[in-house]
Coordinates of C-alpha atoms and ligand atoms in Angstrom, one line a residue:
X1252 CA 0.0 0.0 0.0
X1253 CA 1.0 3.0 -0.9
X1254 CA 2.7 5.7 2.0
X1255 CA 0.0 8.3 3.1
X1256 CA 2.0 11.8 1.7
X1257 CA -0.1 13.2 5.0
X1258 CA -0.1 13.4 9.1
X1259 CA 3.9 14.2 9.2
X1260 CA 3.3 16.6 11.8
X1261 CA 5.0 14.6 14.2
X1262 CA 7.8 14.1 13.0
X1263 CA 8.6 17.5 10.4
X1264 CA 8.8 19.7 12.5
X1265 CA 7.2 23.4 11.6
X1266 CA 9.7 25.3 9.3
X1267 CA 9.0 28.9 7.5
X1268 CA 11.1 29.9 4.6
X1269 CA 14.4 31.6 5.2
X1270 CA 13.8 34.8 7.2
X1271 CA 16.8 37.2 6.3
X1272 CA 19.0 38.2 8.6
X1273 CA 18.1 41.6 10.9
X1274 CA 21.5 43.2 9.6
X1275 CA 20.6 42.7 6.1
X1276 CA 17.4 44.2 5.8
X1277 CA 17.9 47.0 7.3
X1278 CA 19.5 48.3 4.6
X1279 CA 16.9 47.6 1.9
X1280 CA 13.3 47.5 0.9
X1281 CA 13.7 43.9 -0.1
X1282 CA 10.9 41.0 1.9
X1283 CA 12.5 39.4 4.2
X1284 CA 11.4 35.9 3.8
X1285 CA 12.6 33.8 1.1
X1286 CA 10.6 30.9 -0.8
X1287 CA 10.1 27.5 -0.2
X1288 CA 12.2 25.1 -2.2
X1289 CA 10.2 22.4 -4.3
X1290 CA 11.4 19.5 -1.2
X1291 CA 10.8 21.9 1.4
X1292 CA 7.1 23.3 0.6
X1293 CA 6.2 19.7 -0.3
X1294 CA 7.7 18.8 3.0
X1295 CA 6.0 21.3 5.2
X1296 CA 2.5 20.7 3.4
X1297 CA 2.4 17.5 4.4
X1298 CA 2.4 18.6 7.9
X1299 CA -1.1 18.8 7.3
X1300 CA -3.8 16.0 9.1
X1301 CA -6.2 16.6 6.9
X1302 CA -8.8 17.5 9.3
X1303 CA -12.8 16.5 8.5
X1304 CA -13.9 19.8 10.0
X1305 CA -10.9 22.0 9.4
X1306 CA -10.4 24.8 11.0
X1307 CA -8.3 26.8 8.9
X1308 CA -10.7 26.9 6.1
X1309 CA -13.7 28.0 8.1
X1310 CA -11.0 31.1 9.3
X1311 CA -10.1 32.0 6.2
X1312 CA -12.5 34.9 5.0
X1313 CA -12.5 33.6 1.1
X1314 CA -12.5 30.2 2.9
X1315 CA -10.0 28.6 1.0
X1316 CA -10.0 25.1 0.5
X1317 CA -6.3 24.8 2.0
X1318 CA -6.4 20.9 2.8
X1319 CA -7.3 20.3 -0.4
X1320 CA -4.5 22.0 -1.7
X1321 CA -2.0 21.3 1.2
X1322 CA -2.3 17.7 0.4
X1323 CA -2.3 18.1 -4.2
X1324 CA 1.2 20.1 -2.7
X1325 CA 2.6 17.5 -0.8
X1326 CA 2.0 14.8 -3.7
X1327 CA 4.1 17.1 -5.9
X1328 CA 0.7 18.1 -7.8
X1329 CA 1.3 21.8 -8.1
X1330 CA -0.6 22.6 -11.1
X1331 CA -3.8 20.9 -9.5
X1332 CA -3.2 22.8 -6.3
X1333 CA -2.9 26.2 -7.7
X1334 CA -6.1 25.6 -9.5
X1335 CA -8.0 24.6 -6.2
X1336 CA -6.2 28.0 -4.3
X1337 CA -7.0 30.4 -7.5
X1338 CA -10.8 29.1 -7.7
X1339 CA -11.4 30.6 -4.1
X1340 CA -8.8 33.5 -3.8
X1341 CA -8.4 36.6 -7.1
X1342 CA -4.7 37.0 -5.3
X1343 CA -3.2 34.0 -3.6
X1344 CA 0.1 35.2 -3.5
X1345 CA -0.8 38.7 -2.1
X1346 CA -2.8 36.8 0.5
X1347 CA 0.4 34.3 1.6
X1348 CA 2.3 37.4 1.9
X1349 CA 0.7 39.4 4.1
X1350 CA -2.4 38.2 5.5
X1351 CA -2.3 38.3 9.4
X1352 CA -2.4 34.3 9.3
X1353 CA -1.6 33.6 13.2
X1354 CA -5.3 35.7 13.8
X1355 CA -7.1 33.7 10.7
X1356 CA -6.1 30.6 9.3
X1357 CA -2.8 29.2 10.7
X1358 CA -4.5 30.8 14.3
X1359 CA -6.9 27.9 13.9
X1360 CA -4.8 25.2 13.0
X1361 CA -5.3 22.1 14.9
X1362 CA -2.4 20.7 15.4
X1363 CA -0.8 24.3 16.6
X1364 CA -3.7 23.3 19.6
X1365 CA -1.9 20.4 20.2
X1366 CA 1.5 21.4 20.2
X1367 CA 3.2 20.9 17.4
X1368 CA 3.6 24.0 15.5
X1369 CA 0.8 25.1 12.9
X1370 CA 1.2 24.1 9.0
X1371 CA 3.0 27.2 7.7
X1372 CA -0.4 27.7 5.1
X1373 CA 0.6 31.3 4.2
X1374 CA 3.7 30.2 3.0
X1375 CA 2.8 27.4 0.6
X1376 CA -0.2 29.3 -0.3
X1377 CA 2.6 31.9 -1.7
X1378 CA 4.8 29.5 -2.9
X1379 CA 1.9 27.7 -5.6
X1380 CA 1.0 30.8 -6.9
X1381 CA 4.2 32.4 -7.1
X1382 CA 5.4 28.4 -9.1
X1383 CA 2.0 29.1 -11.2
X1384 CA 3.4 32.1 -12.3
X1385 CA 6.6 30.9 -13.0
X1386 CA 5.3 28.9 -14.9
X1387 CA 3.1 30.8 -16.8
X1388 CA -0.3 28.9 -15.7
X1389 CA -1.5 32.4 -14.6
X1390 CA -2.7 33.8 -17.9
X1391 CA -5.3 36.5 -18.8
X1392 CA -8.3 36.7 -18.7
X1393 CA -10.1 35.5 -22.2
X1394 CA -14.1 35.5 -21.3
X1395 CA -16.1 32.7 -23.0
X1396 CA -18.6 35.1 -24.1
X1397 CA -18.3 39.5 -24.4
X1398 CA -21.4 40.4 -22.7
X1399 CA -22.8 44.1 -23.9
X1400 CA -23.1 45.3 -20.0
X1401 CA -20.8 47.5 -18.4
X1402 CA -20.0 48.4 -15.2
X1403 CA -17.6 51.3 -13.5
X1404 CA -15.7 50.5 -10.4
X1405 CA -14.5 53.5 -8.3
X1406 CA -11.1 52.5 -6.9
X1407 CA -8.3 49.7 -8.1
X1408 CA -7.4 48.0 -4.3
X1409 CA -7.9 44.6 -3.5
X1410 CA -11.7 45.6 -3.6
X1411 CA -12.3 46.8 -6.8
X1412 CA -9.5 44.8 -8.2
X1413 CA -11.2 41.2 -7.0
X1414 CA -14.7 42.5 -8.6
X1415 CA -13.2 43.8 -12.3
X1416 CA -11.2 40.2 -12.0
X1417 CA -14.5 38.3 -11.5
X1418 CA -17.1 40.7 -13.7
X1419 CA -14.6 40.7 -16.6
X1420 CA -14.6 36.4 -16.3
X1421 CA -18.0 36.4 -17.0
X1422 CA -17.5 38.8 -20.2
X1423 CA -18.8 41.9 -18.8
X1424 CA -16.9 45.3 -19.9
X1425 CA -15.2 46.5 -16.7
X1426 CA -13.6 50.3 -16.5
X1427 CA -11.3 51.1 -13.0
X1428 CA -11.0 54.5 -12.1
X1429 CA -8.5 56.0 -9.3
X1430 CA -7.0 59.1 -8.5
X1431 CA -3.5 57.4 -8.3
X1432 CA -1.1 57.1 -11.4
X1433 CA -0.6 53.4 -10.6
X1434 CA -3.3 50.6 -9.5
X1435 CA -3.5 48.1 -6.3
X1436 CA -4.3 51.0 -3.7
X1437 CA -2.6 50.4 -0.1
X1438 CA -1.0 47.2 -1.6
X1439 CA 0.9 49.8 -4.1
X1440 CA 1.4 52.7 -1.8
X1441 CA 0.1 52.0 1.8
X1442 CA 2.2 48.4 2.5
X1443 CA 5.9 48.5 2.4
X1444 CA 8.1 46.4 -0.1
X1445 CA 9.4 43.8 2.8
X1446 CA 5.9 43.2 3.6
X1447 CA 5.0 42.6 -0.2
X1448 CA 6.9 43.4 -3.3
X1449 CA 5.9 45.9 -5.8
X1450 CA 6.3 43.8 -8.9
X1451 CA 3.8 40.9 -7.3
X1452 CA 1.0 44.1 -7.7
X1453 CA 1.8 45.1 -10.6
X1454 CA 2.2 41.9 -12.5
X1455 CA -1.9 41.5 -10.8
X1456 CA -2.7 45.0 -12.9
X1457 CA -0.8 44.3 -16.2
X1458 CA -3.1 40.9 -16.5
X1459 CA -6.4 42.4 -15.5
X1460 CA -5.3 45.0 -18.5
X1461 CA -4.2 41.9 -20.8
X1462 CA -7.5 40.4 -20.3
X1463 CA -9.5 43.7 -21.4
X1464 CA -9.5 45.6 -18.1
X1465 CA -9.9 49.3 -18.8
X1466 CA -8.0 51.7 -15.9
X1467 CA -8.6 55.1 -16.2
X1468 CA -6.1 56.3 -13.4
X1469 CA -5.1 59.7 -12.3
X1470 CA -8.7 60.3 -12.4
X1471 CA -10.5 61.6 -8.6
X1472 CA -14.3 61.1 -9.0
X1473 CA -16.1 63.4 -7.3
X1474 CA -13.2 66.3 -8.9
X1475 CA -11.9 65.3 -12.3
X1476 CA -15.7 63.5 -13.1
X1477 CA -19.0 63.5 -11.2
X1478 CA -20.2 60.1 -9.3
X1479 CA -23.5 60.8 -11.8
X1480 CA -21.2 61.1 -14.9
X1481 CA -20.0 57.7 -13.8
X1482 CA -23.3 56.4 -13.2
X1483 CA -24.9 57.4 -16.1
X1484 CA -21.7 55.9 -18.0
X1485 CA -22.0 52.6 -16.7
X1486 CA -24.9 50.3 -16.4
X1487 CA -24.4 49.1 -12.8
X1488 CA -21.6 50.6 -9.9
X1489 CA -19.0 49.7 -7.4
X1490 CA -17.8 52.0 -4.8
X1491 CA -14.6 50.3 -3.1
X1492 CA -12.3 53.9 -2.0
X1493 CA -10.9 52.5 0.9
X1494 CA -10.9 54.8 4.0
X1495 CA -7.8 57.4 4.1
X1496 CA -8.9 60.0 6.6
X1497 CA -6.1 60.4 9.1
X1498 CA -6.9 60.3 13.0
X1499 CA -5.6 63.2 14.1
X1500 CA -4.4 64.2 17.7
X1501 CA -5.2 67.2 19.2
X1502 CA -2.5 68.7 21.4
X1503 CA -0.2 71.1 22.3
X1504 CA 2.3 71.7 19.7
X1505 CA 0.8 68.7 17.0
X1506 CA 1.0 71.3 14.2
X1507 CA 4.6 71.7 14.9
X1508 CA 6.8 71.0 11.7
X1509 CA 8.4 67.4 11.1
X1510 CA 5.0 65.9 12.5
X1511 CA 3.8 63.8 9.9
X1512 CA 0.8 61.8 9.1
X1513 CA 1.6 58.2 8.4
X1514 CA 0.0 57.6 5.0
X1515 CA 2.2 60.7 3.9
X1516 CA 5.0 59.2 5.1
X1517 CA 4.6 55.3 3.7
X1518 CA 3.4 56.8 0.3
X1519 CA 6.3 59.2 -0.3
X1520 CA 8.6 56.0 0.7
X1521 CA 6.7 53.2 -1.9
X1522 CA 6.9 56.5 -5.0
X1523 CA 10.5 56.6 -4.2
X1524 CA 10.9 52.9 -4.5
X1525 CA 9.4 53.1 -7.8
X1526 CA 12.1 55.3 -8.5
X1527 CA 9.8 58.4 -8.4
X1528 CA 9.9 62.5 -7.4
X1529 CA 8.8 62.9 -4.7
X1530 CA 9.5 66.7 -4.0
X1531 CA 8.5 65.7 0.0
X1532 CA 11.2 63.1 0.5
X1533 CA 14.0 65.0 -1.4
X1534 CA 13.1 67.9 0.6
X1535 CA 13.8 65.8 3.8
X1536 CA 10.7 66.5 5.2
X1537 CA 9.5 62.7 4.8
X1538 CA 12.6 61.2 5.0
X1539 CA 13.9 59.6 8.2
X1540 CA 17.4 59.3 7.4
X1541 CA 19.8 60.5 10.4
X1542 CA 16.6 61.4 12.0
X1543 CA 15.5 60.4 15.7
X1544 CA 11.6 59.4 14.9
X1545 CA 9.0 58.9 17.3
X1546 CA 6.0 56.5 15.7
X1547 CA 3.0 56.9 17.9
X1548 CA 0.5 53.8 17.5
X1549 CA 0.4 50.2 18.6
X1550 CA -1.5 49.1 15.0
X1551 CA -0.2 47.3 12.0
X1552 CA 0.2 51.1 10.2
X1553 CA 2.8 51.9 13.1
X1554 CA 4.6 48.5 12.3
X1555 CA 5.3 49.6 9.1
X1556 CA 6.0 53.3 9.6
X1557 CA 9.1 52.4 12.3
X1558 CA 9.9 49.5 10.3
X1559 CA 10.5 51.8 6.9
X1560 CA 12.1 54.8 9.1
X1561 CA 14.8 52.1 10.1
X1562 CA 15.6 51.5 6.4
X1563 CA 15.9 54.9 5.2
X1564 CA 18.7 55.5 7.8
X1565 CA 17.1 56.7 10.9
X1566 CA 19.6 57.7 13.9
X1567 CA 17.0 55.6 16.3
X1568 CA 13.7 54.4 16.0
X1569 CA 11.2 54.6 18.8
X1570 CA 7.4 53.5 18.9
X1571 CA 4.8 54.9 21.8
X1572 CA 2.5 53.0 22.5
X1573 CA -0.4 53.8 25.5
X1574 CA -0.8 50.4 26.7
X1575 CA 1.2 47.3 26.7
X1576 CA 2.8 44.4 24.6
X1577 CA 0.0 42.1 25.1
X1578 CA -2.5 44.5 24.3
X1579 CA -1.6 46.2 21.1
X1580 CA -3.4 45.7 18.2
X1581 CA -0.4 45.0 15.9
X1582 CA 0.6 41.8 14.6
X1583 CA 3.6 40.1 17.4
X1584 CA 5.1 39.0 14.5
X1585 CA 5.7 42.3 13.0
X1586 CA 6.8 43.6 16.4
X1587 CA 9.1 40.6 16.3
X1588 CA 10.7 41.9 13.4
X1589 CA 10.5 45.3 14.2
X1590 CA 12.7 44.8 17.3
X1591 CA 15.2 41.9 15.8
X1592 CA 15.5 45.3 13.3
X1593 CA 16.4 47.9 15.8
X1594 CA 13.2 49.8 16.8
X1595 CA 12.6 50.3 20.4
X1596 CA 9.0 50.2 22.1
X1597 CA 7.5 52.4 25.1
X1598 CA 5.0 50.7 26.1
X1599 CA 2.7 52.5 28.2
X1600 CA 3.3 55.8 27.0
X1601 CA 0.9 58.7 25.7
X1602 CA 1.7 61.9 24.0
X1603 CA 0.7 64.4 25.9
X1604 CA 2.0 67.6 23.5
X1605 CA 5.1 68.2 21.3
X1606 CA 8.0 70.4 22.0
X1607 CA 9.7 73.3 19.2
X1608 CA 8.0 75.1 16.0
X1609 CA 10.1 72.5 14.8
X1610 CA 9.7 69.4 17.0
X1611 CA 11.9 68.5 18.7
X1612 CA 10.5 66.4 21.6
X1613 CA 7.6 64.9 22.2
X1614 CA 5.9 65.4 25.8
X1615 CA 4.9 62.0 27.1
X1616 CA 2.8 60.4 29.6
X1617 CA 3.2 57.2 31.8
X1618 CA 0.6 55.1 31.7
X1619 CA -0.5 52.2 33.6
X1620 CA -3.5 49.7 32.9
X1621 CA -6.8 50.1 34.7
X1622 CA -10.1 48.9 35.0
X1623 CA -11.6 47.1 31.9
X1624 CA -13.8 48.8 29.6
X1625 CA -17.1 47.3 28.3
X1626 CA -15.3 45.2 26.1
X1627 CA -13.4 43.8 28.5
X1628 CA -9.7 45.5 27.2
X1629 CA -8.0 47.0 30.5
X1630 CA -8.0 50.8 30.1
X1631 CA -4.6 52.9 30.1
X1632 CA -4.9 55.6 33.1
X1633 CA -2.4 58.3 33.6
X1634 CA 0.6 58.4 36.4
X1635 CA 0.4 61.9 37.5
X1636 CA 3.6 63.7 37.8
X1637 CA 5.9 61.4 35.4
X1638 CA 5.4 63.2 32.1
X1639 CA 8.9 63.4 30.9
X1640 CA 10.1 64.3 27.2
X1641 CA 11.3 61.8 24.4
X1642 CA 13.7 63.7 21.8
X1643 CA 12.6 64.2 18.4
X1644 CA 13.4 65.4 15.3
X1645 CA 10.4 63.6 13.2
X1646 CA 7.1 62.2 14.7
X1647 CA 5.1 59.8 12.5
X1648 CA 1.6 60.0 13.3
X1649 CA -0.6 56.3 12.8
X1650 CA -3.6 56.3 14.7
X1651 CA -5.9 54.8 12.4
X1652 CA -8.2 55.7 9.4
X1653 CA -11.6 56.8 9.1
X1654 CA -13.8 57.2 6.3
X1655 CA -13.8 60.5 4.0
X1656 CA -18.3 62.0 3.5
X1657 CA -18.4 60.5 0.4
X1658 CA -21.9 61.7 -0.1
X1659 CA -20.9 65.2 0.9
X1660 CA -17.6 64.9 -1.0
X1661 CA -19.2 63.6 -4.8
X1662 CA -22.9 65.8 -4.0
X1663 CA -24.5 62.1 -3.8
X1664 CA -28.2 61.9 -2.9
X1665 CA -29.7 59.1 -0.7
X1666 CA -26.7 57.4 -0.6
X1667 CA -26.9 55.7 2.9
X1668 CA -24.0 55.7 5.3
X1669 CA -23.5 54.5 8.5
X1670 CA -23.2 56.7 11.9
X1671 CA -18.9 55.7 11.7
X1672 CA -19.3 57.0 8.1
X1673 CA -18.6 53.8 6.2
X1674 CA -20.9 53.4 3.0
X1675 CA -24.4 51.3 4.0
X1676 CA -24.2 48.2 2.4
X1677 CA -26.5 44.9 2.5
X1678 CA -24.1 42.6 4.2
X1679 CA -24.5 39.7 1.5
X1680 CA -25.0 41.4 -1.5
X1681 CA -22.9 44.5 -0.8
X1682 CA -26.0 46.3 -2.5
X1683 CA -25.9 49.9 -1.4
X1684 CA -29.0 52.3 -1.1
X1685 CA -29.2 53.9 -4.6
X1686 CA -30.1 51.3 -7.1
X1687 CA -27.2 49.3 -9.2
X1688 CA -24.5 50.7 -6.7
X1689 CA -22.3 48.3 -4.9
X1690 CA -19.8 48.8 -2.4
X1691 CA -16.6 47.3 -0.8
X1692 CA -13.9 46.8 1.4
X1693 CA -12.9 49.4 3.6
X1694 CA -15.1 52.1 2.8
X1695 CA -17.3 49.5 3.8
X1696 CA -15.7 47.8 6.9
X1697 CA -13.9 50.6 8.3
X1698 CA -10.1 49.6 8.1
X1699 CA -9.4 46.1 7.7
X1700 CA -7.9 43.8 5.7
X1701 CA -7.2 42.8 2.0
X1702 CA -8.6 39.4 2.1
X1703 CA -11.8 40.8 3.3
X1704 CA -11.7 43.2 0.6
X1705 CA -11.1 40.5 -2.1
X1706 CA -13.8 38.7 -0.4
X1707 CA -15.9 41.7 -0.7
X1708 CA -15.3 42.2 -4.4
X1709 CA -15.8 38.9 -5.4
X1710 CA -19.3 38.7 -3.4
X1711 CA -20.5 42.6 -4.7
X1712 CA -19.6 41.0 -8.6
X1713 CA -21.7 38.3 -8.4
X1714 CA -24.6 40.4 -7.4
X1715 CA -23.6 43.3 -9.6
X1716 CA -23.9 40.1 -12.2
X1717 CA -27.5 39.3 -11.2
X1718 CA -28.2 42.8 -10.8
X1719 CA -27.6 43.2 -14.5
X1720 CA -29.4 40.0 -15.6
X1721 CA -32.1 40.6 -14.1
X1722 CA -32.2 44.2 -15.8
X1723 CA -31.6 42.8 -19.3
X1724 CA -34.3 40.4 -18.9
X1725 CA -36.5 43.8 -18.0
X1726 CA -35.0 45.6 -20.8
X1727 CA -35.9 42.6 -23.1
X1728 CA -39.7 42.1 -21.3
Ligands
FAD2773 P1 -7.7 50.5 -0.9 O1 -6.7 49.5 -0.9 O2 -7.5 51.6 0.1 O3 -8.0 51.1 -2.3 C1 -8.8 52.1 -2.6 C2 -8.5 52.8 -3.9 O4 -9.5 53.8 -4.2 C3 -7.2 53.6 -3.8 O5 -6.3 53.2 -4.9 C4 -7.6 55.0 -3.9 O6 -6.6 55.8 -4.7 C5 -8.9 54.9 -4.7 N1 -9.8 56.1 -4.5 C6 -10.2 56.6 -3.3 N2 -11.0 57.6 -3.5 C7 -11.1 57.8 -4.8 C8 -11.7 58.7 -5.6 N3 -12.5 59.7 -5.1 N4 -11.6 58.6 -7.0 C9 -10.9 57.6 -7.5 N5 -10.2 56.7 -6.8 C10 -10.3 56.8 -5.5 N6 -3.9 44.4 5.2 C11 -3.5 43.1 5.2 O7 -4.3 42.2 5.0 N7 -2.2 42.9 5.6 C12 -1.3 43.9 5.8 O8 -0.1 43.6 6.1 C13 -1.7 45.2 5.8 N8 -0.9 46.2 6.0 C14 -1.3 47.5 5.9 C15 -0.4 48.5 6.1 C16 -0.8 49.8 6.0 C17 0.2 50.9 6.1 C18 -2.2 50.1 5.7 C19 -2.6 51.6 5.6 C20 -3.1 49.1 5.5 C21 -2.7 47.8 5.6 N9 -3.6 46.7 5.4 C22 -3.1 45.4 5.5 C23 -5.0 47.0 5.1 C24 -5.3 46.8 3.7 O9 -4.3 47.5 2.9 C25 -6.7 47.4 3.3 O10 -7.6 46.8 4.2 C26 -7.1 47.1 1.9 O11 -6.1 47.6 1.0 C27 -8.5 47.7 1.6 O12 -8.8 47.5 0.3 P2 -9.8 48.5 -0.5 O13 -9.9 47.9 -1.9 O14 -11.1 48.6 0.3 O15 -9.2 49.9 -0.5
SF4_2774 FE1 -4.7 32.1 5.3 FE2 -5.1 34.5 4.1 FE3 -4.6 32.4 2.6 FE4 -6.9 32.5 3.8 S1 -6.2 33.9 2.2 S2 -5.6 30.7 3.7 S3 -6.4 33.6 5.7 S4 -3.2 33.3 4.2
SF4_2775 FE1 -4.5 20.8 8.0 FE2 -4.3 22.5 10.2 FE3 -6.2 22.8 8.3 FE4 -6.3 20.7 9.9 S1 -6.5 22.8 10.6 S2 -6.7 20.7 7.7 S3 -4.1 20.3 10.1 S4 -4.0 23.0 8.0

């Protein structure tokens, strides 16, 4: 009989790809794991016990068949397994890069609960797509049938990227529009290059526009064209703008010079490594090099912010953070790799005002944890009299998004939004008050993630799809 390729959990141990050494990627905007060899990913996929009710699938938002494909892996069956991964998931290796898998899928891995290390599924997940387009099994798109309907999607992120994908499979005509000059949204300009490449995003727009994809980019709705001019364009809608609003701090001294807002400060970093002008980094005034910079946020953004100030040359690199290291909201593993990099944290530590016309310090706080909240997180409470100053010659601000009035901003009518300012949408459907409009990811959710936002746009498509059926079977009544 032949040996099961499965259940080798006992006995291989748990093995990610070659991380890169702290030293070394300091000095470059390169990601810092490596990839799987054939031997190794078939090796670690075979880890797998092939759970009846697994775990991992029913965690992963686009709920990914991952034993299926864990197991086609293991058996050397690549081209099988990256046809199971890319039927669920518009960006599999996207998703293997970055997704925060110790909260979703590898979080949930059984044998992790029983001590043995979860199945590294992010990593094989990248390493089947990124063999699939080696190659060259990921082509473009050629619809069966050309199908006369079109529809307009407002913003090319994971969202709207995941809904053109899955409208133009079904043959309808699909125009993008964004403001930017280049396409993928945070994954271009928000997430840095050692947390996901440039060339994996832009390789995702060149074969949406090789399979008939039209981007019209540099293009603001709402300032360059109406959201009407749109609408009346396009038979059927998608709104998926992401949320970009800064949280701001008000304080003494926070409009001082050399405090800068986060997004600012990542996007000025990814147009520079895409070789770029950006008049705001030459100028200094969003670089960090020989700079002491003071990142204040516990969340993934502030991850990345110290993270990228460390590579451009930063004198020292500090993070402030108002409660502790078990209660951040950041990934571990990114604080991980932000200290093995050089970053320091202060936990427990608020800014309380900002020193200089041009900062120069930043005025903080000690905190200490208090009574819980009605969520149950403890609260941080002030220690009177221990304010003290941390020196600064930059001071990142990432404290979170919020949505922009989009009905305010594009003189929209009736469409619904919620009381946090995200765009009403029916849950399922992702249909939004005004007739034929759809909308998705973060402008949505509030911030969040890119898988949800592929799972979004994949979900608002096929509804946008029967949306327009049912209207051409109207039309033709
Ligand atoms: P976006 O990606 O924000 O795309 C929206 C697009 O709409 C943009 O291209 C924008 O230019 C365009 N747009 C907006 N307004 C207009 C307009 N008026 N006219 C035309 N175009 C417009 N998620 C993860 O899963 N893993 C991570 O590691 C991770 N790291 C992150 C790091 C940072 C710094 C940030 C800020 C976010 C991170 N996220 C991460 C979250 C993730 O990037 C978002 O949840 C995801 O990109 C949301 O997708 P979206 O399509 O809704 O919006
Ligand atoms: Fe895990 Fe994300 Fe892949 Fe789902 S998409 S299997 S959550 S890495
Ligand atoms: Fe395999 Fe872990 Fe998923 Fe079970 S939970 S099927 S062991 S990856």
């Amino acid at each position: 009989m032949a040996e099961n390729p499965m259940l080798k959990f006992v006995t291989v141990p748990r093995d990610m790809p070659e991380k890169r050494d702290a030293a070394a990627r300091r000095s470059d905007f390169d990601e810092i794991y490596g990839e799987y060899a054939r031997e190794k990913a078939e090796e670690q996929a075979s880890r797998c016990s092939q759970c009846g009710v697994p775990y991992c699938q029913s965690h992963c938002p686009l709920h990914n068949n991952i034993p299926d494909w864990l197991l086609l892996t293991a058996e050397g069956r690549l081209r099988e397994a990256y046809e199971i991964s890319q039927a669920t998931n518009t960006f599999p290796e996207i998703c293997g890069r970055i997704c925060p898998q110790d909260r979703l899928c590898e979080g949930n891995c059984v044998i992790e609960q029983s001590g043995h290390g979860t199945v590294t599924i992010g990593s094989v997940e990248k390493y089947i797509t990124d063999t699939a387009w080696e190659e060259g099994w990921v082509q473009p798109i050629r619809p069966a049938t050309e199908r006369p309907e079109s529809v307009g999607i407002i913003g090319a992120g994971p969202g709207g990227l995941a809904a053109a994908d899955r409208l133009r499979r079904a043959g309808v005509q699909v125009t993008v529009y964004d403001r930017y000059d280049r396409g993928g949204g945070l994954m271009t300009y928000g997430i840095p290059g050692f947390k996901l490449e440039k060339d994996v995003v832009m390789k995702r727009m060149d074969q949406l526009q090789d399979g008939g994809v039209e981007f019209v980019l540099n293009c603001n709705v709402g300032e360059d064209i109406s959201f009407d001019a749109i609408r009346g364009k396009h038979d059927s809608v998608l709104i998926a703008t992401g949320v970009y609003k800064s949280r701001e701090l008000q304080a003494p001294g926070s409009g001082a010079d050399g405090i800068v807002r986060a997004i600012d400060y990542l996007t000025a970093s990814n147009r520079k490594g895409f070789g770029d002008d950006v008049p705001e980094f030459d100028s200094g005034e969003l670089d960090a090099d020989g700079k002491r910079v003071v990142v204040i946020g516990g969340g993934d953004t502030a991850m990345d912010c110290v993270r990228t100030a460390i590579r451009q040359g930063a004198e020292s690199v500090k993070c402030l953070y108002r409660r502790d290291r078990a209660n951040m909201p950041g990934s571990q593993r990114e604080v991980a790799n932000a200290e093995e990099e050089g970053v320091e944290f202060v936990w427990l530590s608020a800014p309380r005002g900002f020193r200089g016309e041009e900062v120069d310090g930043v005025i903080v706080s000690r905190m200490r944890l208090g009574a819980p909240d009605a969520t149950g997180r403890q609260m941080p409470e002030e220690i009177e009299d221990a304010d003290y100053v941390e020196e600064a010659d930059m001071v990142i601000m990432a404290l979170g998004f919020e949505p922009e009035d989009l009905p305010a901003l594009w003189g929209v009518e009736g469409l619904e939004v919620t009381r946090w300012g995200t765009i009403k949408a029916d849950f399922r459907t992702h249909a939004t008050s005004l007739p034929g409009v759809y909308a998705a990811g973060d402008i949505v959710r509030g911030a969040s993630l890119v898988v949800w936002a592929i799972r979004d746009g994949r979900e608002a498509a096929d509804a946008m799809l029967d949306y327009l059926s049912a209207s051409a079977k109207v039309a033709a009544e």
